[in-house]
Amino acid sequence: MSSIFSLTMVAETLRIAVPYACAAVAGVWAERSGIIQIGLEGILLTSAFVSVAVAVASGSAVLGLVAGVAAGAAFSLFHAVLVERARIDAVVSGIALNLLAFAGTRMSLRGLFGSASNSPSIEAFRFGPTGSRGVDLLARVLLDPVTILAVLATAATPFLLARTRLGLRTRAAGENPAAAAMSGVNVPRVRYTALLISGAICALGGVHLAFDQHRFESGMSNGRGFIALAAVVVSGWRAERAVLACLAFGALEALQIVLQDQANRSAGADLIQLLPYVATLLVLGFAAGRAAAPRGLGKHAD
Amino acid sequence: MDAPVIRLDAVTRRFGDFTAVSAAEATLSPGEIHAIVGENGAGKSTLLKLAAGVLAPSAGRVLVGDDALSPATPAEAIRRGVGMVHQHFMLVAAFTALENLMLGAEPVRSWGRLDLASAREKAQAIADRTGLQVPLDAVTETLSVGERQRLEILRVLYRGARAILLDEPTAVLSPLEADELYTTLRALADDGATIAVVTHRLDEVARFADRVTVMRRGKVVLARPYARAGAGEIRGGDLTRAIMGGEPPLPFARPAMAKDAAIVLEIKGLSLTDAGGQRRLRAVDLTVRQGEIVGIAGIEGNGQSELVRALAGLEPGATGRVAVGDRDLSRLSVRARRASLGVVLEDRHEEGLCQEATVGDNLVLGDLGDRRDGAPAFDEAAAITRRMQRFDIHPADPARLAGELSGGNQQKIVIARALDRLPRGPRSAAVLAQPTRGVDVGAAAAIHAAIGEAAASGIAVVIISADLAELRKLAHRIVVMRRGEIVQSLSPEATETEIGRAMLGQEAA
Amino acid sequence: MSATPDEAPEPPVLRPLLPALLALFGIILLLNLISFAFGQAPLTTLRLALAGTWGTPYGIGQVLFKSTPLIFTALAFEIALRSGLFNIGAEGQVALGSLAGGVVGAHLPAGTPWPLAITICVLAAALTGAGVALIPAVMRARLGVHEIISTIMLNRIVEVLLPFLLVTVLGAAALRTVEVVPGAALLKLDAVFPALRGSAASVAFPLAVGLAFGVDALLRRTRRGREMRWIGINAAACRAEGIDVSRRLVQAMLLSGAIAGAAMVATVLGYKGYYELGLGAGAGFTGIAVALLGRGHPLGIVIAALLFGTLQQAGLAVNARVPKEAMDVLAAAVILLVAVANRAAAKPLTQVTPVVAPPAPASEEAAS
């Protein structure tokens, strides 16, 4: 049992939670601005792939990070334009963009690296001690630049939404786009901005995912974008609570890793993987009805 | 900054083929309260929105001061000192009053941080000057209708507007609140502001307006100064004629009703507490006799909507007894209630029509598979034809999408569905909320006639309307709701002021 | 835009075809761009793709085969969508339904006559599919949990469950079920049209086409289906008029899951004869695209399914030169293209001119 309450566990939880938390905070930005965003999964994948591809090509992890974030932001902006300007259903756009990201990264993987499963290894960032357990692991997790950026972005979000002009206008666009427009707020522009921020934050999660594995793997986001979306709903569209939900998720997954590590793999061990999804469903069931979505979610200003 | 003169120069506005405003001329000047009157659909709201940059003209020009309003956007209008207060408040319900006030014109410090302190200071200064007091830290949705309206006006002033255009500002206010509003507007006008008010209440024009513009079918048919005190250039009678276009007002003969007619609809101790623990209905008692039309008056948000929903069976948490004839409906489902109680909810877009379904489908919505004790199965085709004919729905094409019909015909669909199903006589009742809201004059008359006919056939009718004139015209008896209770019962001969006092809870003077 | 009452409405058959044509054009353009990126001469990939699909009877048979499950999953999505629900869970419903159908088919007595065997297998698959959909259905109808997230979670749950069920519960060594009894195997189309020899097309295709028209009839002609459609348009109005909205939503979701589960007709009964892990994977998501492209018309759905079936088969044909995933990229692009085209073509109701001359609130409505 002791290993459950260890520094390793804390470190693993944090490490695992980063992509979830980034995607969830991204979801909060998008949906608080009024745009339904089920394409987080696609942004995670796209940014993970682009960051690795650029890192491989340039040999620079920093360039990879920048490119990944830019790709995520662009992908997210594309969604916003499709919804706000072309006026297509946000759910349809999200589905299509997820498919595009999934197929596009696989196709590019084969095109660029001649592999159907993964890219070559990259160096990514390596700071701190090298050990794989306890303090060493925790230190390394905390010193990771992508994690630091993710924590900063996550921590800044509630403040930005509550206390700045951009935040006020983003919330207005999400709560009542017609009223916001009548108040002189340029709703599409506010939403584009929110989605750019959203995409960039989500991309941090994607880059983290890839850099953590030191390579890109086909379909490596593995549903994290969807679980993050569930965290957004469960949290009532509040960033700080969504992050807490993601940490809980990280803990569940870390627990799974720790348990599998030590237990001899019994027949039902695989079923532990069900935990996060079943937990999400249960929480959704209990939280539903209490958490109120932004009232302008999915609505246009005119 | 001096208040601007707003001139509409041969302004036309079309929506598709429909011309809402046609070559209209109007001048809104500083220091005046300018009333714009006309029937529903006459184009007066559109005219105001054109002046405020909310809509762009299809032809003609809107001049603010000496220059055209271009681009025709609310933002540009505000920049030029023109602000509008919409009939349906344009406020973010989840925001605090202060947040709503500053939205779009936020004072900021470095890094885009909101400067709440200076916003509050500025708001308070304006509030102190004009007497428009609003609790700035309250969440907007918890404010009363009157407070929200003050907030809207405050917001327009906050942005530096010197011309304030208000669309039907008194529609949601009690008469006394309306008087207060006009006192504020008068003070603003005396201070040099340009004020324009769209209204359909002629008594307001008579008491408060300096100038009046009458619109009919998209055209300005009369534009005159209207002297408040004494010798006027035009009089109320002229106004009525101008509004109605010389046509006599459509007569409505209130069906006769026997004083001792049998009680048909009986509501006893109907109570409702919402999810937030607020008591929405407090032991409502109401009985309606065979062939009687009872009107319910009240300031919006005093339980009228909840009463209708509870009667329809849409509020499972409601307690108390609802009976029609000798049939106790209290425990019945929505579907079971419909057989003897026809209900029209107040918002036909939200809860009445499937706009993208056909007229035919809408006419039988919820009726499919209806079987009344031993009666033959529901004959859909016959019902659609009968309902279209009886209620004169245009165009008489059941395959057309309901959303393509005019508001009046959409409303006829909803009312046809509720009334046609009911058996004639003392075994049925109908509850109609806002039966003619947003419909044209012709349709309103047709709907009134249908209501009269229903009552004449013995159906007990309840009408809830924000339009006191409508209630006084149709009802045998007017009851007033306040804070979820029925507080008073009045005769239709009561004046609007008397009804208004009851709505506000003030004793008759 | 003159809307006179006697104006003839657009022929309903042409409407779904227009975006389809646009989609076709977009596909050709994009395919060439991708081919170019992979160093292929223009049009070679296209030629290869066409040759591998509609170029030979075998290719046609394969297209029919690939399209069949897509028709099922598209109809599943369609039924839910018309009721205002996004059933993203077809993926899991197909998988678990296929497993159940395969297991049941394998455990029937060897001599079971085919009408009985096939009916039992399909029923088992459909019931299982409906069972998977039951959870999101009830969560939506009773608790108000949005079905998008719950169906996605269920997809993941099924994904985890499948290997566990195959290995641990069924004791299968190779992540597949045992062969179904001969009676449960569906007739191959090449038995009727010898030219299709070797292709995997079975009578599941005509069955699917029939089902497309059946679903359409359900939604247009029956009380249940019409009420589902009305709920999809305005659930609040339906509730106010006494329609049991929760019940209809659950029914729609269950029907959707059942049809998705029945997609195994094409893969398990019509092709492999058993279920193996991954069989039919992707059909759930592609079916969404097919439904969106088909635009609520049975023929439209069949044509759209054929289009995506063609893409899938073409992917295999060009795989040596251009990754077959290129076809999925095309599919995603098609969804977006069609959505944009539909949006541009559809006139929003609020802007439709009221029919009668002096329509009162037109101004307010158009402006709000």
Tab-separated table of N, CA and C in Angstrom, chain B residues 15 17-18 41 45-46 49 55 314 334-335 338 345 348-357 361 365-366 368-369 380 394-395 400 404 406-407 409 417 421 438-440, chain C residues 1-7 223 226-227 229-230 233-234 236-243 349 351-368:
chain	number	residue	atom	x	y	z
B	15	PHE	N	-37.045	43.077	-45.090
B	15	PHE	CA	-36.609	41.740	-44.701
B	15	PHE	C	-37.104	40.810	-45.798
B	17	ASP	N	-38.792	39.916	-48.875
B	17	ASP	CA	-39.784	40.628	-49.667
B	17	ASP	C	-40.595	41.609	-48.842
B	18	PHE	N	-40.470	41.461	-47.534
B	18	PHE	CA	-41.346	42.224	-46.665
B	18	PHE	C	-40.684	43.557	-46.307
B	41	GLY	N	-46.492	45.495	-35.347
B	41	GLY	CA	-46.108	45.229	-36.721
B	41	GLY	C	-46.160	46.434	-37.618
B	45	SER	N	-40.708	49.512	-34.008
B	45	SER	CA	-39.467	48.983	-33.430
B	45	SER	C	-38.353	49.003	-34.462
B	46	THR	N	-38.692	48.640	-35.682
B	46	THR	CA	-37.691	48.633	-36.740
B	46	THR	C	-37.147	50.045	-36.949
B	49	LYS	N	-34.723	50.776	-34.278
B	49	LYS	CA	-33.470	50.038	-34.442
B	49	LYS	C	-32.626	50.633	-35.570
B	55	LEU	N	-30.033	47.983	-36.876
B	55	LEU	CA	-30.309	47.495	-38.224
B	55	LEU	C	-29.770	48.525	-39.213
B	314	LEU	N	-46.872	20.676	-16.377
B	314	LEU	CA	-45.442	20.706	-16.677
B	314	LEU	C	-44.592	20.963	-15.436
B	334	VAL	N	-49.431	15.432	-18.489
B	334	VAL	CA	-49.705	16.515	-19.437
B	334	VAL	C	-50.699	16.027	-20.482
B	335	ARG	N	-50.440	14.845	-20.974
B	335	ARG	CA	-51.244	14.311	-22.056
B	335	ARG	C	-52.689	14.094	-21.616
B	338	ARG	N	-54.726	17.339	-21.279
B	338	ARG	CA	-55.077	18.062	-22.497
B	338	ARG	C	-56.493	17.784	-22.970
B	345	LEU	N	-48.916	28.061	-23.986
B	345	LEU	CA	-47.848	28.671	-23.199
B	345	LEU	C	-47.451	30.006	-23.821
B	348	ARG	N	-44.377	31.075	-27.942
B	348	ARG	CA	-44.705	30.095	-28.972
B	348	ARG	C	-43.462	29.590	-29.688
B	349	HIS	N	-42.382	30.385	-29.694
B	349	HIS	CA	-41.176	29.895	-30.358
B	349	HIS	C	-40.515	28.808	-29.531
B	350	GLU	N	-40.446	29.048	-28.237
B	350	GLU	CA	-39.743	28.104	-27.380
B	350	GLU	C	-40.568	26.856	-27.110
B	351	GLU	N	-41.841	27.042	-26.852
B	351	GLU	CA	-42.607	25.905	-26.348
B	351	GLU	C	-43.892	25.646	-27.115
B	352	GLY	N	-44.059	26.316	-28.241
B	352	GLY	CA	-45.312	26.128	-28.949
B	352	GLY	C	-45.172	25.411	-30.272
B	353	LEU	N	-44.209	25.833	-31.055
B	353	LEU	CA	-44.153	25.362	-32.427
B	353	LEU	C	-42.885	24.586	-32.709
B	354	CYS	N	-42.999	23.630	-33.619
B	354	CYS	CA	-41.818	23.044	-34.235
B	354	CYS	C	-41.677	23.750	-35.574
B	355	GLN	N	-40.857	24.782	-35.600
B	355	GLN	CA	-40.811	25.635	-36.794
B	355	GLN	C	-40.410	24.879	-38.048
B	356	GLU	N	-39.544	23.893	-37.884
B	356	GLU	CA	-39.072	23.194	-39.080
B	356	GLU	C	-39.927	21.972	-39.400
B	357	ALA	N	-41.053	21.828	-38.709
B	357	ALA	CA	-42.013	20.795	-39.091
B	357	ALA	C	-43.154	21.483	-39.844
B	361	ASP	N	-48.253	18.942	-39.235
B	361	ASP	CA	-47.663	18.275	-38.072
B	361	ASP	C	-47.893	19.105	-36.811
B	365	LEU	N	-49.673	18.191	-33.149
B	365	LEU	CA	-48.578	17.867	-32.237
B	365	LEU	C	-49.148	17.331	-30.916
B	366	GLY	N	-48.755	16.147	-30.567
B	366	GLY	CA	-49.223	15.589	-29.306
B	366	GLY	C	-50.570	14.895	-29.387
B	368	LEU	N	-51.379	12.621	-31.838
B	368	LEU	CA	-51.310	11.325	-32.491
B	368	LEU	C	-51.600	10.218	-31.477
B	369	GLY	N	-52.393	9.268	-31.918
B	369	GLY	CA	-52.681	8.142	-31.042
B	369	GLY	C	-53.675	8.474	-29.950
B	380	GLU	N	-56.367	12.148	-38.176
B	380	GLU	CA	-55.416	13.230	-38.335
B	380	GLU	C	-55.778	14.170	-39.471
B	394	HIS	N	-53.475	30.882	-42.709
B	394	HIS	CA	-52.981	31.231	-44.047
B	394	HIS	C	-51.502	30.976	-44.151
B	395	PRO	N	-50.991	30.425	-45.239
B	395	PRO	CA	-51.760	29.820	-46.310
B	395	PRO	C	-52.296	28.466	-45.859
B	400	ARG	N	-46.663	23.110	-45.737
B	400	ARG	CA	-45.690	24.189	-45.600
B	400	ARG	C	-45.053	24.148	-44.205
B	404	GLU	N	-42.383	29.252	-41.748
B	404	GLU	CA	-42.538	30.178	-42.866
B	404	GLU	C	-43.773	31.055	-42.712
B	406	SER	N	-46.470	33.734	-40.919
B	406	SER	CA	-46.351	34.953	-40.120
B	406	SER	C	-46.629	34.626	-38.663
B	407	GLY	N	-46.186	35.519	-37.791
B	407	GLY	CA	-46.376	35.298	-36.366
B	407	GLY	C	-47.829	35.064	-36.005
B	409	ASN	N	-50.257	33.808	-37.849
B	409	ASN	CA	-50.736	32.488	-38.250
B	409	ASN	C	-50.088	31.384	-37.433
B	417	ARG	N	-54.791	24.280	-31.941
B	417	ARG	CA	-54.467	22.990	-31.346
B	417	ARG	C	-55.059	22.884	-29.943
B	421	ARG	N	-59.424	20.744	-29.792
B	421	ARG	CA	-59.467	19.413	-29.195
B	421	ARG	C	-60.553	19.305	-28.121
B	438	GLY	N	-47.135	39.838	-30.104
B	438	GLY	CA	-46.354	39.860	-31.334
B	438	GLY	C	-47.105	39.424	-32.573
B	439	VAL	N	-48.419	39.556	-32.584
B	439	VAL	CA	-49.142	39.201	-33.813
B	439	VAL	C	-49.795	40.464	-34.369
B	440	ASP	N	-50.101	40.434	-35.667
B	440	ASP	CA	-50.641	41.630	-36.283
B	440	ASP	C	-52.113	41.823	-35.899
C	1	MET	N	-36.508	34.862	-54.025
C	1	MET	CA	-37.047	34.269	-52.808
C	1	MET	C	-38.541	34.502	-52.675
C	2	SER	N	-39.200	34.685	-53.805
C	2	SER	CA	-40.627	34.954	-53.683
C	2	SER	C	-41.333	33.672	-53.286
C	3	ALA	N	-41.936	33.710	-52.147
C	3	ALA	CA	-42.558	32.495	-51.624
C	3	ALA	C	-44.059	32.559	-51.809
C	4	THR	N	-44.493	32.281	-52.990
C	4	THR	CA	-45.927	32.222	-53.194
C	4	THR	C	-46.402	30.850	-52.780
C	5	PRO	N	-47.611	30.773	-52.309
C	5	PRO	CA	-48.079	29.515	-51.756
C	5	PRO	C	-48.037	28.353	-52.745
C	6	ASP	N	-48.209	28.661	-54.036
C	6	ASP	CA	-48.301	27.533	-54.972
C	6	ASP	C	-46.950	27.239	-55.624
C	7	GLU	N	-45.907	27.852	-55.104
C	7	GLU	CA	-44.591	27.587	-55.659
C	7	GLU	C	-44.211	26.125	-55.421
C	223	ARG	N	-46.300	7.085	-35.921
C	223	ARG	CA	-46.438	8.047	-34.834
C	223	ARG	C	-45.132	8.164	-34.059
C	226	ARG	N	-42.473	10.032	-36.114
C	226	ARG	CA	-42.786	11.456	-36.296
C	226	ARG	C	-42.570	12.209	-34.992
C	227	GLU	N	-42.994	11.593	-33.902
C	227	GLU	CA	-42.783	12.278	-32.623
C	227	GLU	C	-41.296	12.430	-32.330
C	229	ARG	N	-39.002	12.888	-34.541
C	229	ARG	CA	-38.547	14.006	-35.371
C	229	ARG	C	-38.957	15.333	-34.753
C	230	TRP	N	-40.192	15.395	-34.277
C	230	TRP	CA	-40.665	16.653	-33.675
C	230	TRP	C	-39.833	16.999	-32.446
C	233	ILE	N	-36.795	18.630	-33.331
C	233	ILE	CA	-36.960	20.032	-33.739
C	233	ILE	C	-37.187	20.923	-32.523
C	234	ASN	N	-38.090	20.531	-31.658
C	234	ASN	CA	-38.383	21.360	-30.486
C	234	ASN	C	-38.938	20.479	-29.359
C	236	ALA	N	-39.126	21.069	-26.210
C	236	ALA	CA	-39.948	21.762	-25.211
C	236	ALA	C	-41.407	21.811	-25.675
C	237	ALA	N	-41.601	22.106	-26.949
C	237	ALA	CA	-42.969	22.169	-27.470
C	237	ALA	C	-43.624	20.794	-27.376
C	238	CYS	N	-42.868	19.753	-27.678
C	238	CYS	CA	-43.433	18.404	-27.617
C	238	CYS	C	-43.813	18.046	-26.187
C	239	ARG	N	-42.954	18.420	-25.245
C	239	ARG	CA	-43.251	18.120	-23.848
C	239	ARG	C	-44.515	18.859	-23.434
C	240	ALA	N	-44.623	20.094	-23.863
C	240	ALA	CA	-45.795	20.887	-23.496
C	240	ALA	C	-47.067	20.310	-24.095
C	241	GLU	N	-46.956	19.611	-25.209
C	241	GLU	CA	-48.139	19.028	-25.829
C	241	GLU	C	-48.346	17.580	-25.399
C	242	GLY	N	-47.660	17.171	-24.372
C	242	GLY	CA	-47.959	15.876	-23.776
C	242	GLY	C	-47.259	14.691	-24.411
C	243	ILE	N	-46.321	14.944	-25.310
C	243	ILE	CA	-45.556	13.827	-25.861
C	243	ILE	C	-44.543	13.394	-24.807
C	349	LEU	N	-34.457	29.642	-41.633
C	349	LEU	CA	-35.892	29.897	-41.527
C	349	LEU	C	-36.204	31.340	-41.150
C	351	GLN	N	-34.978	33.918	-42.023
C	351	GLN	CA	-34.912	34.887	-43.101
C	351	GLN	C	-35.944	34.616	-44.187
C	352	VAL	N	-36.705	33.550	-44.003
C	352	VAL	CA	-37.725	33.253	-44.984
C	352	VAL	C	-38.838	34.290	-44.855
C	353	THR	N	-39.248	34.787	-45.961
C	353	THR	CA	-40.282	35.804	-45.936
C	353	THR	C	-41.592	35.209	-45.462
C	354	PRO	N	-42.228	35.879	-44.540
C	354	PRO	CA	-43.550	35.415	-44.161
C	354	PRO	C	-44.470	35.446	-45.376
C	355	VAL	N	-45.405	34.547	-45.392
C	355	VAL	CA	-46.161	34.343	-46.614
C	355	VAL	C	-47.241	35.401	-46.801
C	356	VAL	N	-47.785	35.859	-45.717
C	356	VAL	CA	-48.916	36.754	-45.843
C	356	VAL	C	-48.425	38.193	-45.913
C	357	ALA	N	-49.206	39.021	-46.578
C	357	ALA	CA	-48.726	40.349	-46.925
C	357	ALA	C	-48.211	41.173	-45.740
C	358	PRO	N	-49.048	41.568	-44.791
C	358	PRO	CA	-48.498	42.416	-43.736
C	358	PRO	C	-48.192	41.635	-42.474
C	359	PRO	N	-47.106	40.906	-42.461
C	359	PRO	CA	-46.837	40.040	-41.322
C	359	PRO	C	-46.250	40.861	-40.190
C	360	ALA	N	-46.932	40.847	-39.105
C	360	ALA	CA	-46.587	41.784	-38.049
C	360	ALA	C	-45.157	41.698	-37.560
C	361	PRO	N	-44.791	40.607	-36.923
C	361	PRO	CA	-43.570	40.689	-36.146
C	361	PRO	C	-42.345	40.345	-36.963
C	362	ALA	N	-42.467	40.420	-38.273
C	362	ALA	CA	-41.319	40.031	-39.084
C	362	ALA	C	-40.093	40.829	-38.689
C	363	SER	N	-40.299	42.088	-38.410
C	363	SER	CA	-39.152	42.911	-38.078
C	363	SER	C	-38.484	42.396	-36.816
C	364	GLU	N	-39.270	42.191	-35.790
C	364	GLU	CA	-38.694	41.732	-34.528
C	364	GLU	C	-37.990	40.403	-34.718
C	365	GLU	N	-38.646	39.509	-35.464
C	365	GLU	CA	-38.062	38.181	-35.597
C	365	GLU	C	-36.760	38.215	-36.365
C	366	ALA	N	-36.772	38.980	-37.434
C	366	ALA	CA	-35.570	38.994	-38.248
C	366	ALA	C	-34.426	39.673	-37.517
C	367	ALA	N	-34.804	40.567	-36.627
C	367	ALA	CA	-33.748	41.329	-35.981
C	367	ALA	C	-33.198	40.633	-34.748
C	368	SER	N	-34.019	39.814	-34.127
C	368	SER	CA	-33.559	39.249	-32.868
C	368	SER	C	-32.620	38.106	-33.105
